[in-house]
Every structure is written in C-alpha cells, then in structure tokens.
Amino acid sequence: MSLWFSIVLVAIGVSLLLALARAALGPTAFDRVLAVNSIGTLAVLAICVYGFFDGRPEFLDIALLYALINFIGTISVLKYFRAGTLGDHVPSEKHRDAP
Amino acid sequence: MQDDPVIRVVAKVLIPTIMLFALYVQFHGDYGPGGGFQAGVIFAAALVLHAVVFGLHRARQVWPMRYNLMGVSAGVLLYGGTGVWSMLAGANYLDYFALKADPKAAQHLGILLVEFGVGLTVASVMVALFFAFAGRLTHIRLVAKTAAHETAEAGKAAADNGAPARDGDAG
Amino acid sequence: MSDIAAQWNYYVVIVLMMLGFYAVIARGNMVKKMVGLNIFQTSVFMLYISVGKIDGGTAPILTGDAASVYSNPLPHVLILTAIVVGVATTAVGYALIIRIHEAYGTIEDDEVAALVDADQEARERADAGPAS
Amino acid sequence: MGMFAVNAFLIFLLVIIAVVALNVHRLFALVMLSGAFSLTAAAQFVVLDAVDVAFTEAAVGAGISTVLALATLSLVPREEKPHAIAPLPALIAVATGALLMVSIGDLPQFGAADAPVHIHVAPDYISGSEKLIGVPNVVTSVLASYRGYDTLGETVVIFTAAIAVLLILAGWTRAPHLRDGETENTHIAQNAQDREDGQKDAG
C-alpha cells in the first residue's frame, strides 16, 4: 500500500518539476497562468495522497480550499488580462493595454 | 467577464458555496483545521470572486463600504468585549472560565466569540483592502473630475470678480 | 554528510533567507523588493514550523488515541497569526508603491531618489531666488 | 523516511522557485511565480504537520496576496529595469547566511522529540486542551484561550493595517491636480519654475 503511495508521490513530484519549468520558461503569459494552475492542481493531489499516506485523511479540507483558491486566482488573472485592471472599466480615458 | 455566460453561471454557483465553506471553517475550527483567520480570508475570497466576475461597483452595492467599516471595528470590539465580559463576571481579562458555570462550556463559548470576532475583522479587512486596491483608478478619476469641476467653478467666479485666477499671474 | 541530511531543513531555510534578503537590499524595483520580503518571511515561517516537527508525530488535532505523538502546536499558533499580519503589512507596502508611482512616475528606487534630489534643488533655487 | 523525502523535495522546490522568481524581469511572471511559491510552501506545511498554517498560507498567500499584487501591477509599470548582480549586497547576504549556517550545528536535530522547545509548555497545552478546555484542535485552544492576548494584539494589527491602506489609497489624494503625463514631481518643479518666472517679471 505504502509503495503505491510512494510511486504516486514521485509521479506528482516529476509533474511538479515539469509544470515549474513551463512557468519559468513560458514564452507567453498564458503558459505561465496554465502552469501555475497545474502546480495548484498537483498540490491538491499531493495533499490528498499524502493525507492517506500519513494515515490522517481528514485533512482533505485543505485540498478543497486549494481547489477553490486556485480557481479564484486564475479567474482574477484572466480578468486582469482582459480588462487591464481588477476594478471597473473607466470609459472616460484610454484603456491600458493588456501585457 | 461580465458578458461571459459560462463564468457568470459558474461564479453564481461557486460564490455561495465558498461562503458556506468559510462558515464551516469558522465554526468547525474547534474540531478540525480552521478558525477565524482562515474563515475570514475565505469569505473575502468569495467577495473578490464576485467583484472580479460581476464588476466592482456591483460588489460595492452588495457589500457596502459603510457596513464593511463597521465590520472591521465590530470584530475587534467583540474580541475586546468578551474580555470585558469576563472581567465583569469577576475574573481576569479574557479568562473564559467565568463566563459559565461549566468550565468546558465556558471555554467553548469564549473561544467561539473570540474566533467569530477575528473572522469578522479579517473578512472585512481583506474586502476593504481589495476594494481600495481595485477601486484606486476609479477613485482618482472621480476625485479628478470633482477637482476639475471645482477649479472651473472657482475660475468662473474669479473671472466674474475681475480677479486673476492664478497666483503666478499676480506677480 | 549525515549531519547535513539531518539538518537539511535548516540549511535550505537559510538559503531561502539569503535569496530573499539579497532581493530586498539589492534590487531597485519595489515590487521585487516586496516579493523578496515575502520569500524572507516564508523562510522564517518554515524555520519555526521545522522546529515544531517531531519525528513520527502527527498534526496537533487530538485523535483520542492516547498513544499518538503530536507535533508542537506553539510554533503553528505563532506563524498562523504572522501569516495574516504579513499579508496586511504587504498590502500597506503595495499601497505605498502605488502612491509613489503616482507621485514620481517610477517604482525604481534609484530613479525616485534622483527625482527627489532634483525637486529639492528646484525648491532651493526657488527659495534662494528673492535674495539674489 | 517517506515524510523526509517529500519534505526534502518540496523545500528544494521552494529554493528553485525563489531563484527563478528573482531572475525574471517581467513583474507579471514574478507575481505568478510567487503564487506558485505560496502553494508549494503550503504543501510543505502539510507535510510538516502544520495543517492550520497550511490552511492560512493557501488562502492568504495564494489567494489574497496574488490578487493584491495583480491589482498593484495594473497601476504601476510591469517591467523591471535590468540589474547586474550587486557585489556588496550579495556579499552581505552570503556573509549573513554563512554566519547562520555555522550556528546551525548547535540546534537540536530536526525532528528530535527531546528538543528543549518540546518539553517546556507544549505538553501542558496538549493535555490541557483535552482535559481543561475540551477542544480537540490544540492550535485553536492555544490561539484563542491560552494566548488570547497575543491574538487580540494581532487582530488590532490587522485593523491598523486596514486603516492605513484606506488612508493611503481611498482617502484624500493630491494626484488629481495633475494633468495627463505629469507626475507630482513635474508639478512641483513647474511650480518652482512659475515662481522663478514671476520674480523675473516683477524684477
């Protein structure tokens, strides 16, 4: 049982490194957004697997929170891309262009 | 974001869920991981999501700044008030054993009140921070418009009096 | 070597601290300074939490089993509040950065310093004007 | 052993993220990487048994911090001026780190159960939380009951920070008097120039 959890943890670790490489190199900003999003997803997985590995699976709450926060973060970044600001459009002046 | 139906629907489903989760974290903090600090931040995150998806002015209508400021101070007051209550009951400041006859029930009550105060303050503070940061651009433009209006009015009044509008011209 | 393996966390925490410290004192960009400060902060958090860890221990949420060993809850309490206070102070820092940008049009600290000096000279010139 | 491997890997990952983050010049990438840093740090806290801390770090570091940083980036320039490595600060940082590393040898071993920090008040907290307070989560009972004054102070600090930010950002402001493309500084310089010109005319 423990062996399988170890294998899964190693797989998650390798995927984390790959996602991190994409976040660091990522030619466009969207690569970075996706990479950070998958780092978050992998962290959710890692916490779940580690919880069972450690014998205290009641900490799935944390994984739940991660998933929610990850979603909010991604939506905020996309809003920032589209509008250039997290607040309201201000029509009276020229908009700042997205990066 | 306002015109994207998928994101609007997902946000409508998710915002109440996140708020419910925040309340779960707040009141389940005695038995599992969680507590006032975490719950406050999660609750604020739900409002951030609302502001990002539906627009800041809508979020300000849903969660008015006036009441938000009251929340910021009410949390600290609730925390301090619990301490004062225990003093009135004849014990030291923040000594919950005096709140009730049964010691465990007293501790539970004290921790519940204090954690709720922390949660209220943290949630309101985080919302206030986000509104202040995201609303900065609108704030500047609004004040600029008012200032320009006032300058124009003052200039008109000065022109009517035949006096120069600028100090520099007086020299 | 076994010493390094046994104290691995402490060594890596210090490397993290050095990185954050360098960013705070050497980089001119204020947003980068703030991120460096956050890295510094996280390294301190990590040190505290590492100190609180006990081998074979579990999270300090009572299981009802008398035999279980719990990690030390005290560092957790200190760091939990420190994280929330940390984000509040970070927000004050970002707010000041926004105002500095509105006032000087740049967030590089050497450029801000040059502008402040130039403005000081302009003021002195203007004040010295009536005497000459 | 499994815990040690996961712990060592995650904390090594943190260093990699920090190095990469300090080397990018686009502030947007910097903010994204600091979000990833927080997420990894939170996973590390779970491995080190600090579940409450992990909860807070995930909500604060990855959520609110990232959003505030993005809101800041929408108001300030998004590129950093390229910098060479500054020798003196690098020397200071390395010297500080070296001093600390030398003193690590005196710390109790990582994970040792008989370290001084574990035998002072922590056992009292753990047994008291069960018998006296009746709250299973020891962190909550220490936070709200044993160290209630401490938490009151932290709450007041957060309150103060909110007041400060509201005064700085949402209160009275001088920026509106400026025209497009002007900064406060050009405004002051312009005033000085105006005064000078005025005197010349008067003279």
Coordinates of C-alpha atoms in Angstrom, one line a residue:
Chain A
M1 CA 0.0 0.0 0.0
S2 CA 2.7 2.4 1.1
L3 CA 4.7 1.5 -2.0
W4 CA 1.9 2.6 -4.3
F5 CA 1.5 5.9 -2.5
S6 CA 5.3 6.4 -2.8
I7 CA 5.1 5.8 -6.5
V8 CA 2.2 8.3 -6.9
L9 CA 4.1 10.9 -4.9
V10 CA 7.1 10.5 -7.1
A11 CA 5.0 10.9 -10.2
I12 CA 3.4 14.1 -8.7
G13 CA 6.9 15.4 -7.9
V14 CA 8.1 14.9 -11.5
S15 CA 4.9 16.6 -12.9
L16 CA 5.5 19.5 -10.5
L17 CA 9.0 20.0 -11.8
L18 CA 7.7 19.9 -15.4
A19 CA 5.0 22.4 -14.6
L20 CA 7.5 24.6 -12.9
A21 CA 9.8 24.6 -15.9
R22 CA 6.9 25.8 -18.0
A23 CA 6.1 28.5 -15.5
A24 CA 9.7 29.7 -15.6
L25 CA 10.3 29.4 -19.3
G26 CA 6.8 30.0 -20.7
P27 CA 7.2 32.3 -23.7
T28 CA 3.7 33.8 -23.3
A29 CA 1.9 34.8 -20.1
F30 CA -0.8 32.2 -20.8
D31 CA 1.7 29.4 -20.5
R32 CA 2.6 30.8 -17.1
V33 CA -1.0 31.0 -16.0
L34 CA -1.7 27.4 -17.0
A35 CA 1.5 26.2 -15.4
V36 CA 0.7 27.9 -12.1
N37 CA -2.8 26.5 -12.3
S38 CA -1.5 23.0 -12.8
I39 CA 1.0 23.5 -9.9
G40 CA -2.0 24.2 -7.8
T41 CA -3.9 21.1 -9.0
L42 CA -0.8 19.0 -8.4
A43 CA -0.6 20.4 -4.9
V44 CA -4.2 19.4 -4.3
L45 CA -3.3 15.9 -5.4
A46 CA -0.2 15.8 -3.3
I47 CA -2.0 16.8 -0.2
C48 CA -4.7 14.2 -0.8
V49 CA -2.2 11.4 -1.4
Y50 CA 0.0 12.5 1.5
G51 CA -3.1 12.5 3.8
F52 CA -3.8 8.9 3.0
F53 CA -0.1 8.0 3.1
D54 CA 0.2 9.6 6.6
G55 CA -3.0 7.9 7.9
R56 CA -4.9 11.1 8.6
P57 CA -7.2 11.7 5.5
E58 CA -9.4 14.2 7.4
F59 CA -7.2 17.0 6.0
L60 CA -8.9 16.9 2.7
D61 CA -10.4 20.2 3.8
I62 CA -7.1 21.8 2.8
A63 CA -7.2 20.3 -0.6
L64 CA -10.8 21.6 -1.1
L65 CA -9.7 25.1 -0.1
Y66 CA -6.7 24.8 -2.6
A67 CA -9.1 24.0 -5.4
L68 CA -11.3 27.0 -4.7
I69 CA -8.5 29.4 -4.2
N70 CA -6.8 28.2 -7.4
F71 CA -10.0 28.9 -9.3
I72 CA -10.3 32.4 -7.9
G73 CA -6.7 33.1 -8.7
T74 CA -7.0 32.0 -12.3
I75 CA -10.2 34.0 -12.8
S76 CA -8.5 37.1 -11.4
V77 CA -5.5 36.7 -13.7
L78 CA -7.8 36.3 -16.7
K79 CA -9.8 39.4 -15.7
Y80 CA -6.5 41.3 -15.4
F81 CA -5.6 40.2 -19.0
R82 CA -8.9 41.2 -20.4
A83 CA -9.6 44.5 -18.6
G84 CA -6.1 45.5 -17.5
T85 CA -7.5 46.2 -14.1
L86 CA -9.3 44.2 -11.4
G87 CA -11.7 47.1 -10.8
D88 CA -14.3 48.6 -13.2
H89 CA -13.7 49.8 -16.7
V90 CA -13.3 53.6 -16.7
P91 CA -14.6 54.7 -20.1
S92 CA -13.6 58.3 -19.9
E93 CA -9.9 57.6 -20.7
K94 CA -7.9 55.4 -23.0
H95 CA -7.6 51.8 -21.6
R96 CA -4.3 50.4 -20.6
D97 CA -3.4 47.6 -23.0
A98 CA -3.1 44.1 -21.6
P99 CA 0.5 43.0 -21.1
Chain B
M1 CA -16.0 38.8 -17.6
Q2 CA -19.5 40.4 -17.3
D3 CA -20.5 39.1 -20.7
D4 CA -19.3 35.6 -20.4
P5 CA -22.3 33.3 -19.5
V6 CA -20.2 30.3 -18.5
I7 CA -18.1 32.2 -16.0
R8 CA -21.2 34.0 -14.7
V9 CA -23.1 30.8 -14.0
V10 CA -20.1 29.1 -12.5
A11 CA -19.5 32.1 -10.2
K12 CA -23.1 32.1 -9.2
V13 CA -22.9 28.5 -8.1
L14 CA -19.5 28.9 -6.5
I15 CA -19.9 32.1 -4.5
P16 CA -22.5 30.8 -2.0
T17 CA -20.5 27.5 -1.8
I18 CA -17.3 29.4 -0.9
M19 CA -19.2 31.4 1.7
L20 CA -20.7 28.2 3.2
F21 CA -17.2 26.7 3.3
A22 CA -16.0 29.8 5.1
L23 CA -18.7 29.4 7.7
Y24 CA -17.8 25.7 8.0
V25 CA -14.1 26.6 8.6
Q26 CA -15.1 29.2 11.1
F27 CA -17.3 27.0 13.3
H28 CA -15.6 23.7 12.7
G29 CA -12.3 25.2 13.8
D30 CA -12.5 23.6 17.2
Y31 CA -12.5 20.1 15.8
G32 CA -10.5 20.3 12.6
P33 CA -8.1 22.6 10.9
G34 CA -9.5 26.1 10.6
G35 CA -10.5 29.1 12.7
G36 CA -11.3 32.8 12.4
F37 CA -8.3 33.9 10.4
Q38 CA -8.7 31.3 7.7
A39 CA -12.5 31.7 7.5
G40 CA -12.2 35.5 7.2
V41 CA -9.8 35.2 4.3
I42 CA -12.0 32.6 2.5
F43 CA -15.1 34.7 3.0
A44 CA -13.3 37.7 1.5
A45 CA -12.1 35.5 -1.4
A46 CA -15.8 34.8 -2.3
L47 CA -16.4 38.6 -2.5
V48 CA -13.3 39.1 -4.5
L49 CA -14.6 36.5 -7.0
H50 CA -17.9 38.4 -7.1
A51 CA -16.2 41.7 -7.7
V52 CA -14.0 40.2 -10.4
V53 CA -16.8 38.5 -12.3
F54 CA -19.7 40.9 -11.9
G55 CA -17.7 44.2 -11.6
L56 CA -16.5 46.2 -8.6
H57 CA -19.5 48.6 -8.5
R58 CA -21.9 45.7 -8.2
A59 CA -19.8 44.2 -5.4
R60 CA -19.8 47.6 -3.6
Q61 CA -23.6 47.5 -3.8
V62 CA -23.8 44.0 -2.4
W63 CA -21.3 44.7 0.3
P64 CA -21.4 48.4 1.1
M65 CA -18.2 50.0 2.4
R66 CA -20.1 51.7 5.3
Y67 CA -21.1 48.4 6.8
N68 CA -17.8 46.9 5.9
L69 CA -16.0 49.5 8.0
M70 CA -18.5 48.7 10.8
G71 CA -17.5 45.0 10.5
V72 CA -13.8 45.9 10.7
S73 CA -14.3 47.6 14.1
A74 CA -17.1 45.3 15.3
G75 CA -14.8 42.3 15.2
V76 CA -12.2 43.9 17.4
L77 CA -14.9 45.2 19.7
L78 CA -16.4 41.7 20.0
Y79 CA -12.9 40.3 20.9
G80 CA -12.3 43.0 23.5
G81 CA -15.9 42.9 24.7
T82 CA -15.5 39.2 25.5
G83 CA -12.6 40.1 27.7
V84 CA -14.6 42.9 29.4
W85 CA -17.5 40.4 30.0
S86 CA -15.1 38.0 31.8
M87 CA -13.9 40.9 33.9
L88 CA -17.5 41.9 34.7
A89 CA -18.0 38.2 35.7
G90 CA -15.3 38.7 38.3
A91 CA -12.3 37.0 36.6
N92 CA -9.2 38.3 34.7
Y93 CA -9.4 39.8 31.3
L94 CA -10.1 37.1 28.7
D95 CA -10.5 34.4 31.3
Y96 CA -13.4 32.4 29.9
F97 CA -13.9 30.2 32.9
A98 CA -16.0 32.9 34.5
L99 CA -18.5 33.1 31.6
K100 CA -20.4 30.0 32.5
A101 CA -20.7 27.5 35.4
D102 CA -19.5 24.5 33.4
P103 CA -15.8 25.1 32.6
K104 CA -15.7 23.3 29.3
A105 CA -18.9 25.1 28.1
A106 CA -17.4 28.4 29.2
Q107 CA -14.2 27.8 27.3
H108 CA -16.3 26.8 24.2
L109 CA -18.4 29.9 24.4
G110 CA -15.3 32.2 24.9
I111 CA -13.4 30.6 22.0
L112 CA -16.5 30.8 19.8
L113 CA -17.0 34.5 20.4
V114 CA -13.3 35.4 20.1
E115 CA -12.9 33.4 16.9
F116 CA -16.0 35.0 15.4
G117 CA -14.6 38.4 16.2
V118 CA -11.3 37.5 14.5
G119 CA -13.2 36.2 11.5
L120 CA -15.4 39.3 11.2
T121 CA -12.4 41.6 11.3
V122 CA -10.2 39.6 8.9
A123 CA -13.1 39.2 6.4
S124 CA -13.9 42.9 6.4
V125 CA -10.3 44.0 6.3
M126 CA -9.5 41.8 3.3
V127 CA -12.6 43.1 1.5
A128 CA -11.6 46.6 2.3
L129 CA -8.1 46.1 1.1
F130 CA -9.3 44.6 -2.2
F131 CA -11.8 47.3 -2.8
A132 CA -9.2 50.0 -2.1
F133 CA -6.7 48.5 -4.5
A134 CA -9.0 47.6 -7.3
G135 CA -11.0 50.9 -7.0
R136 CA -8.0 53.1 -7.0
L137 CA -8.2 54.0 -10.7
T138 CA -11.9 54.9 -10.4
H139 CA -11.2 56.8 -7.2
I140 CA -8.6 59.0 -8.8
R141 CA -10.7 59.8 -11.9
L142 CA -13.7 60.6 -9.7
V143 CA -11.7 63.0 -7.5
A144 CA -10.0 64.5 -10.5
K145 CA -13.4 65.1 -12.1
T146 CA -14.7 66.8 -8.9
A147 CA -11.5 68.8 -8.6
A148 CA -11.6 69.9 -12.2
H149 CA -15.2 70.9 -11.7
E150 CA -14.3 72.9 -8.6
T151 CA -11.4 74.6 -10.4
A152 CA -13.7 75.6 -13.2
E153 CA -16.3 77.0 -10.9
A154 CA -13.6 78.9 -8.9
G155 CA -12.2 80.2 -12.2
K156 CA -15.6 81.4 -13.4
A157 CA -16.2 83.1 -10.0
A158 CA -12.8 84.7 -10.1
A159 CA -13.4 85.9 -13.7
D160 CA -16.7 87.4 -12.6
N161 CA -14.9 89.4 -9.9
G162 CA -12.3 90.5 -12.4
A163 CA -9.5 89.0 -10.3
P164 CA -6.8 86.8 -11.9
A165 CA -7.4 83.1 -11.5
R166 CA -3.8 82.1 -10.9
D167 CA -1.3 83.2 -8.2
G168 CA 1.5 83.2 -10.8
D169 CA -0.2 85.9 -12.8
A170 CA -0.4 88.2 -9.9
G171 CA 3.4 88.7 -9.9
Chain C
M1 CA 27.3 14.5 5.4
S2 CA 24.8 12.8 7.7
D3 CA 24.8 16.0 9.7
I4 CA 23.6 17.9 6.6
A5 CA 20.9 15.3 5.9
A6 CA 19.7 15.5 9.5
Q7 CA 19.6 19.3 9.5
W8 CA 18.6 19.6 5.8
N9 CA 15.6 21.9 6.5
Y10 CA 17.6 24.4 8.5
Y11 CA 20.2 24.7 5.8
V12 CA 17.7 25.2 3.0
V13 CA 15.7 27.7 5.0
I14 CA 18.9 29.8 5.3
V15 CA 19.5 29.6 1.6
L16 CA 15.9 30.8 1.1
M17 CA 16.5 33.6 3.6
M18 CA 19.7 34.7 1.8
L19 CA 17.8 34.9 -1.5
G20 CA 15.0 37.0 0.0
F21 CA 17.5 39.2 1.8
Y22 CA 19.5 39.8 -1.3
A23 CA 16.4 40.8 -3.3
V24 CA 15.3 43.2 -0.5
I25 CA 18.7 45.0 -0.3
A26 CA 20.0 44.8 -3.9
R27 CA 17.0 45.1 -6.2
G28 CA 15.8 48.6 -7.1
N29 CA 12.3 47.6 -8.2
M30 CA 9.9 48.0 -5.3
V31 CA 7.5 45.2 -6.3
K32 CA 10.5 42.9 -6.5
K33 CA 11.6 44.1 -3.0
M34 CA 8.1 43.1 -1.7
V35 CA 8.3 39.7 -3.2
G36 CA 11.8 39.3 -1.8
L37 CA 10.4 40.3 1.6
N38 CA 7.7 37.6 1.2
I39 CA 10.3 35.0 0.5
F40 CA 12.3 36.1 3.5
Q41 CA 9.1 35.9 5.6
T42 CA 8.3 32.4 4.3
S43 CA 11.8 31.2 5.2
V44 CA 11.2 32.4 8.8
F45 CA 7.9 30.6 8.9
M46 CA 9.5 27.5 7.6
L47 CA 12.2 27.6 10.3
Y48 CA 9.6 27.8 13.0
I49 CA 7.4 25.0 11.6
S50 CA 10.5 22.8 11.1
V51 CA 11.5 23.4 14.8
G52 CA 8.0 22.3 15.8
K53 CA 8.1 19.0 13.9
I54 CA 8.6 15.8 15.9
D55 CA 9.6 12.5 14.1
G56 CA 6.7 10.2 13.9
G57 CA 4.4 12.9 15.2
T58 CA 1.1 13.9 13.7
A59 CA -0.8 17.2 13.4
P60 CA -1.8 18.6 16.8
I61 CA -5.5 17.8 16.4
L62 CA -6.4 15.2 19.1
T63 CA -7.3 11.8 17.8
G64 CA -8.5 10.4 21.1
D65 CA -5.8 7.8 20.9
A66 CA -3.5 8.1 24.0
A67 CA -0.5 6.6 22.2
S68 CA -0.3 9.2 19.4
V69 CA 2.5 11.8 19.4
Y70 CA 1.7 15.3 18.4
S71 CA 3.9 17.9 16.8
N72 CA 4.5 21.1 18.9
P73 CA 1.4 23.4 18.4
L74 CA 3.0 26.6 19.7
P75 CA 5.0 27.5 16.5
H76 CA 1.9 26.8 14.5
V77 CA -0.1 29.4 16.5
L78 CA 2.7 32.0 16.2
I79 CA 3.1 31.5 12.5
L80 CA -0.6 31.3 11.7
T81 CA -1.2 34.9 13.0
A82 CA 2.2 36.0 11.5
I83 CA 1.0 35.0 8.0
V84 CA -2.2 37.1 8.2
V85 CA -0.3 40.1 9.7
G86 CA 2.2 39.6 6.9
V87 CA -0.4 39.9 4.2
A88 CA -1.7 43.0 5.9
T89 CA 1.7 44.7 6.0
T90 CA 2.3 43.6 2.4
A91 CA -0.9 45.4 1.4
V92 CA 0.4 48.6 3.1
G93 CA 3.6 48.2 1.2
Y94 CA 1.8 47.8 -2.1
A95 CA -0.4 50.8 -1.3
L96 CA 2.7 52.9 -0.7
I97 CA 4.2 51.7 -4.0
I98 CA 1.1 52.8 -5.8
R99 CA 1.3 56.2 -4.3
I100 CA 5.0 56.5 -5.0
H101 CA 4.3 55.7 -8.6
E102 CA 1.5 58.3 -8.8
A103 CA 3.9 60.9 -7.3
Y104 CA 7.1 60.1 -9.2
G105 CA 6.1 58.1 -12.2
T106 CA 8.5 55.3 -11.4
I107 CA 8.9 52.5 -8.9
E108 CA 12.7 52.0 -9.2
D109 CA 14.2 53.4 -6.1
D110 CA 17.3 55.0 -7.6
E111 CA 15.1 56.9 -10.1
V112 CA 12.9 58.0 -7.2
A113 CA 15.9 59.2 -5.3
A114 CA 17.2 61.2 -8.3
L115 CA 13.8 62.8 -8.7
V116 CA 13.6 63.7 -5.0
D117 CA 17.1 65.3 -5.3
A118 CA 16.1 67.3 -8.4
D119 CA 13.0 68.5 -6.7
Q120 CA 14.9 69.5 -3.6
E121 CA 17.3 71.5 -5.8
A122 CA 14.4 73.2 -7.6
R123 CA 12.9 74.2 -4.3
E124 CA 16.2 75.6 -3.0
R125 CA 16.7 77.5 -6.2
A126 CA 13.2 79.0 -5.9
D127 CA 13.8 79.9 -2.2
A128 CA 17.1 81.4 -3.0
G129 CA 15.6 83.4 -5.8
P130 CA 14.3 86.5 -3.8
A131 CA 17.7 87.1 -2.1
S132 CA 19.7 87.3 -5.4
Chain D
M1 CA 11.6 8.1 5.6
G2 CA 8.7 8.9 3.2
M3 CA 8.0 12.0 5.1
F4 CA 11.6 13.0 5.0
A5 CA 11.9 12.5 1.2
V6 CA 8.7 14.5 0.5
N7 CA 9.8 17.3 2.8
A8 CA 13.3 17.5 1.3
F9 CA 11.9 17.6 -2.2
L10 CA 9.3 20.3 -1.5
I11 CA 11.7 22.6 0.3
F12 CA 14.2 22.1 -2.5
L13 CA 11.5 23.1 -5.0
L14 CA 10.9 26.2 -3.0
V15 CA 14.5 27.3 -3.5
I16 CA 14.3 26.7 -7.2
I17 CA 11.1 28.8 -7.5
A18 CA 12.7 31.6 -5.4
V19 CA 15.8 31.6 -7.7
V20 CA 13.7 31.7 -10.8
A21 CA 11.4 34.3 -9.4
L22 CA 14.3 36.6 -8.5
N23 CA 15.7 36.3 -12.0
V24 CA 12.6 37.3 -14.1
H25 CA 12.3 40.8 -15.2
R26 CA 8.6 40.8 -16.1
L27 CA 6.7 41.6 -12.9
F28 CA 3.7 39.6 -14.1
A29 CA 5.8 36.4 -14.2
L30 CA 7.2 37.4 -10.8
V31 CA 3.6 37.5 -9.3
M32 CA 2.7 34.2 -10.9
L33 CA 5.8 32.5 -9.5
S34 CA 5.2 34.0 -6.0
G35 CA 1.8 32.4 -6.2
A36 CA 3.3 29.1 -7.0
F37 CA 5.8 29.6 -4.2
S38 CA 3.0 30.1 -1.7
L39 CA 1.2 27.0 -3.0
T40 CA 4.3 24.9 -2.6
A41 CA 5.0 26.3 0.8
A42 CA 1.5 25.4 1.9
A43 CA 2.0 21.8 0.7
Q44 CA 5.3 21.8 2.7
F45 CA 3.4 22.9 5.8
V46 CA 1.0 20.0 5.5
V47 CA 4.0 17.6 5.4
L48 CA 5.4 19.2 8.5
D49 CA 2.1 18.6 10.4
A50 CA 1.1 22.3 10.5
V51 CA -2.3 21.9 8.9
D52 CA -3.7 25.1 10.3
V53 CA -0.7 27.0 8.9
A54 CA -1.2 25.3 5.6
F55 CA -4.8 26.4 5.5
T56 CA -3.9 30.0 6.2
E57 CA -1.0 30.1 3.7
A58 CA -3.1 28.6 1.0
A59 CA -5.9 31.2 1.5
V60 CA -3.7 34.2 2.1
G61 CA -0.6 33.6 0.1
A62 CA -2.1 32.1 -3.0
G63 CA -5.4 33.9 -2.9
I64 CA -5.4 37.4 -1.4
S65 CA -1.7 38.2 -1.9
T66 CA -1.8 37.3 -5.6
V67 CA -4.9 39.3 -6.2
L68 CA -3.5 42.4 -4.4
A69 CA -0.2 42.1 -6.3
L70 CA -2.2 41.9 -9.6
A71 CA -4.2 45.0 -8.6
T72 CA -0.9 46.8 -7.9
L73 CA 0.5 45.7 -11.2
S74 CA -2.5 47.2 -13.0
L75 CA -1.4 50.6 -11.7
V76 CA 2.4 50.5 -12.0
P77 CA 4.9 49.7 -14.8
R78 CA 5.2 46.0 -15.5
E79 CA 8.9 45.7 -16.4
E80 CA 11.8 45.7 -14.1
K81 CA 14.9 47.7 -15.1
P82 CA 17.6 45.0 -15.7
H83 CA 20.1 44.8 -13.0
A84 CA 23.6 43.2 -12.8
I85 CA 24.4 41.3 -9.6
A86 CA 25.3 43.9 -7.0
P87 CA 28.5 42.7 -5.3
L88 CA 28.2 44.4 -1.9
P89 CA 24.6 43.3 -1.1
A90 CA 25.4 39.8 -2.4
L91 CA 28.4 39.7 0.0
I92 CA 26.4 40.9 2.9
A93 CA 23.6 38.3 2.2
V94 CA 26.1 35.5 1.8
A95 CA 28.0 36.5 5.0
T96 CA 24.8 36.6 7.0
G97 CA 23.8 33.2 5.7
A98 CA 27.3 31.8 6.4
L99 CA 27.1 33.0 10.0
L100 CA 23.7 31.4 10.5
M101 CA 24.8 28.1 8.8
V102 CA 27.8 27.9 11.2
S103 CA 25.5 28.2 14.2
I104 CA 23.1 25.5 12.9
G105 CA 25.3 22.9 14.4
D106 CA 24.1 24.0 17.8
L107 CA 20.5 23.5 17.0
P108 CA 18.8 20.3 18.2
Q109 CA 18.4 17.7 15.4
F110 CA 15.5 18.1 13.1
G111 CA 12.5 16.1 14.4
A112 CA 14.1 15.3 17.8
A113 CA 11.4 14.7 20.4
D114 CA 13.6 15.8 23.3
A115 CA 14.4 19.2 22.0
P116 CA 14.0 22.0 24.6
V117 CA 11.1 23.5 22.7
H118 CA 9.1 20.3 23.0
I119 CA 9.4 19.8 26.8
H120 CA 8.6 23.2 28.1
V121 CA 4.9 24.3 27.6
A122 CA 3.8 22.2 24.7
P123 CA 2.9 19.1 26.7
D124 CA 0.8 21.2 29.0
Y125 CA -1.0 22.7 26.1
I126 CA -1.8 19.3 24.6
S127 CA -3.0 17.7 27.8
G128 CA -4.8 20.9 28.9
S129 CA -6.6 21.2 25.6
E130 CA -8.2 17.8 26.2
K131 CA -8.9 18.0 29.9
L132 CA -9.4 21.6 30.7
I133 CA -10.7 23.2 27.5
G134 CA -12.3 20.3 25.7
V135 CA -11.3 21.4 22.2
P136 CA -9.7 18.8 20.0
N137 CA -7.8 21.2 17.9
V138 CA -4.9 22.2 20.1
V139 CA -3.9 25.1 17.8
T140 CA -7.4 26.7 18.3
S141 CA -7.3 26.3 22.0
V142 CA -3.8 27.8 22.3
L143 CA -4.7 30.6 19.8
A144 CA -7.9 31.7 21.4
S145 CA -7.6 30.7 25.0
Y146 CA -4.0 30.2 26.3
R147 CA -2.6 33.0 24.2
G148 CA -5.7 35.2 23.9
Y149 CA -3.8 38.4 24.5
D150 CA -1.5 37.6 21.7
T151 CA -4.3 37.1 19.2
L152 CA -6.0 40.2 20.4
G153 CA -2.8 42.1 19.5
E154 CA -2.6 40.5 16.1
T155 CA -6.3 41.4 15.4
V156 CA -5.6 45.0 16.3
V157 CA -2.5 45.0 13.9
I158 CA -4.7 43.9 11.0
F159 CA -7.3 46.5 12.0
T160 CA -4.5 49.2 11.9
A161 CA -3.2 47.9 8.5
A162 CA -6.7 48.3 7.0
I163 CA -7.0 51.9 8.4
A164 CA -3.5 52.6 6.9
V165 CA -4.4 51.3 3.5
L166 CA -7.7 53.1 3.4
L167 CA -6.0 56.4 4.3
I168 CA -3.3 55.9 1.7
L169 CA -5.4 54.7 -1.2
A170 CA -9.1 55.6 -0.7
G171 CA -8.8 58.9 1.1
W172 CA -7.8 62.4 0.2
T173 CA -5.4 62.5 -2.7
R174 CA -3.2 65.0 -4.5
A175 CA -2.8 63.2 -7.7
P176 CA -6.0 64.6 -9.3
H177 CA -4.4 68.1 -9.6
L178 CA -2.0 66.6 -12.2
R179 CA -2.7 66.6 -15.9
D180 CA -2.1 63.7 -18.2
G181 CA 1.5 62.6 -18.4
E182 CA 2.5 64.7 -15.4
T183 CA 3.9 63.4 -12.1
E184 CA 3.8 65.0 -8.7
N185 CA 7.5 65.9 -9.3
T186 CA 7.0 67.7 -12.6
H187 CA 4.2 69.5 -10.9
I188 CA 6.4 70.8 -8.0
A189 CA 9.2 71.6 -10.5
Q190 CA 6.7 73.5 -12.6
N191 CA 5.6 75.5 -9.6
A192 CA 9.2 76.4 -8.8
Q193 CA 9.7 77.4 -12.4
D194 CA 6.5 79.5 -12.2
R195 CA 7.7 81.3 -9.1
E196 CA 11.0 82.0 -10.7
D197 CA 9.4 83.4 -13.8
G198 CA 7.1 85.5 -11.7
Q199 CA 10.0 87.0 -9.9
K200 CA 11.8 87.8 -13.1
D201 CA 8.8 89.6 -14.4
A202 CA 8.5 91.6 -11.1
G203 CA 12.2 92.4 -11.2

